C-alpha angles and dihedrals in degrees: 000000000000142000128243120211122185128173126180108200115196147143113295113300117209116246101255093044089048093052092047092048096054091046093050094045092053093046093051093049092047092050093046093050090050093049091050095041092239111165123219140152105227142354117210125186121191133173146187126181092279103025134066109186133189125190125183118180132198091017118173115254094210138005127218119223114203123223114268142170119247119202117230135180127317116279091244093051120124118276089246092060093046093048090048090056091047092052093045091054093040094233138123125253089248089066093060116109124204116221136172118235135174088268097047139276115328138179116247133187123207115218122212122240112259144171122232125199111237088215089066090053094046094057087058099039101046098055088049089049092052093048093043093068108113113217124197085212123020137178140220114199142185113348093314123117094218115118113194140142094273133352107297112218106175144007115208112194132169131170130174093359096306140080114283103221124210138126126241110191105299095348129091120200121255136193093220127094118222124219121190119187127158090353091302116121123208130175139188136185110247124202106181146011096263092051090049093055092043094050093051092045088056086065093043093256116141106191095182106091092197091057090050090052092051091051092051094047093045092052093046090050092049095052092041092054093048093047096037093241123157112248102235111159126183100222095203090052091047091053090050095047092047089059099048098057133060098189109031116209119176118224124192109213135171138201134204112296092223090076090066087079092074119078109290092229088069091053094045092048091048091053100039107030102031103031106019092234128140116244115220126226127196125236090275091055094252119144113252131201090251130092140177124242121194105211128189093231140027119279105213094152093044091235093129093047093049092047093051091047091055092048093051094046091049091054093045091050089056091045092050090051091052091044093053090046100044101043091064093057112102109245093212091054090048091063092080090055089062087078088080094057116080116220093196136321110280091011099078130231135319086257089059090049091050091054090052091048090053092055094043092049090053090049092050094045092075093056093045095041097232132138106284097201094050096045090051090053089051091050091048095056096034093104101029095105089066086081093059125104089225093061091044087056094040106029091169088068097061108135092017091070090043089058092052092046090051093049091047090052095050103258116153114269095244090054092046092048091051090061091064099029097054090077089062139141103044097178147015094276103019126121119290134216106259104178120086098242091044098051092040093058090042091054096049092043091055093044091050091051094046094047093045096056093041090051092057090041096245093138124160118266127215091269105025135055105163095169095048092239092153090055090049092051094047090048090051091052093048091051091050095046101041094043091043093232127175119187139138098277095171091053090049090052091047091050090049090055090051092051091054090050091049089054090054099254110156112238109224095170115055092184094060097120097055094036092054090050091048090047091053091047092052090053088058087079090065092049092050094046089060087058090056093243115170111262096236091052091051091051093045091052102040098041092053097046111109107165136064098253102107094169088066091049091052095047093049092049094049091049093048090050091047094053100032094110098029131086095265094053096038093050093049093047093044093051092048091047094057092052095043093051091059094044092052089058101039109009106093112143093007112143104183102254109125122184112231090207089069095055111118102172133060088228090061092052092045092052091047091052091048091052093049090050090055093043089055090054089054091058093066113112114269096248091055099044118119102204094183090058089047092054090048089052090052089050091049090062088078093090092049094046092046090052090046095052093041095052108023125072106211093192093066120174089238105079093207093053091045092051091046091054090050088050089053091052091047089051087051093053093043089055092053090048089061085073098043134319099278091185089072094057116108117267096028 
């Protein structure tokens, strides 16, 4: 057994590219080893900003391939085909063997057992692995043809205690590790994994990203405990910081307390988004004027701390200036300035969008029973902060700043909150707007966006969704479901289309209304998957849903999943199954319209009455439907169906009676399918 060491030394690779690269490299190597039946104990991938490292231990030195027979062409194939097979397998015609199979007589060739050196495979696999890494941004430099994430300087490769030699574009592998510090280059021949880590550590380079993370967290915890800070770590920021340093050193820095008077979101965004620093909160979860910096070297003279303090205070001084200036600007008057901000080509300006949102919010207010005048005011000012200098400087705070401006100018709290909340949710599991004004503006904003891009035929493709329409649709569904909302979604979509037309937007897609509804329905699969609903139940529910009430669809699916393995679910599925099995054999052309006059058995009449009772329950208005009771009613048909099948012969000698009984069973199945499509459930 032997070890494989591979290091790709390059210019600094940004955090997300770095994370993706080490994941892809490991996956490719694992897959290649599996395909070639190469045995090993463990694959480890590590990275620092300039190093991507792969370590495989207890790797087989050679692999034995057993003898086997390979099937070739039919014996009566053309000579061209046979000769092609002979050449492909590098054999002579005399080595071909004729054998009979179930499909006729074929040529076979018997291979000999052989042993292959893993080293020979590695010099083919590794270059492919390096080139297989998919970069969101890549570079081509100098006069070389190599395109990679960042300029690649050196490839260190060792296997079985010696250099593994191969070429990758203009580079040849080496068994020396390069260190570059302060423009001074050093190198050393490395023989094993332990020596590699020790050599780098000598120069304060920790190549193991997990170790760097532990060091950062340990130091943050230590300082927080001594200062009585609350440990509140942004995990995304931590992941980024871990991958931009090689030797993490925690610095505790502060800024002028006067800046705490501005909204804390500005300070947090300045520290996290703009500077990659960690804001610090006290034991009562209040933002302090302290922050953590993770530096790449020690700061004995406090030069780094002082420099970072000056940078932060300079940014906060600018932010305070913009805050003092922008909060005095009347939000209503700012609406007109939105005419200068384009929403999207062919869809008008943000001002146009705001006017549509105002109309849509008023339309929706009747269904949701909220104050029409107030919700229209909320819609009108929902985008006004986009005109502010503060949002231009901090685009990630759009909505948030609008809320603060609204509160400062005396707007009611629920209106002000809607300005920030209408952008929610931002992900599959992120926080939702919960107040009526907030979720109302969020709904109409998402509908307006969906309709707009479908109107101009800029729909998402299977691989691209540049306008985040899937996220908008999923967010819309989550708002409807988690706030238990019922409203005329189709009518809202239709009205949105009309508003675009009234503004002069050219409609390129005449099927927008139905396509938007279908698009939203398809996203329901994503919402249900998060709830760990069984795949067949999701398909049975979503595929059979025809209306625009997605709360109903959600409730029915959850109930079916809840009772799938309990008496209620099993009885309903079992009853449906017995009827469906007969229909699949005999039911061609059956519509589900039995004639009661042709009933000859009490069991037929009893089943017919039971079906009509259930069908009546389905006619109740959506907002009054009790779907759990409906499912129980479907389950309760088991006694009637059992009696029917025990005492009634469907395949009666009289063709009219037989057909009528099939019609009764079809009516039975159609009634069940009003709940979900039971035929798509597993086992049916």
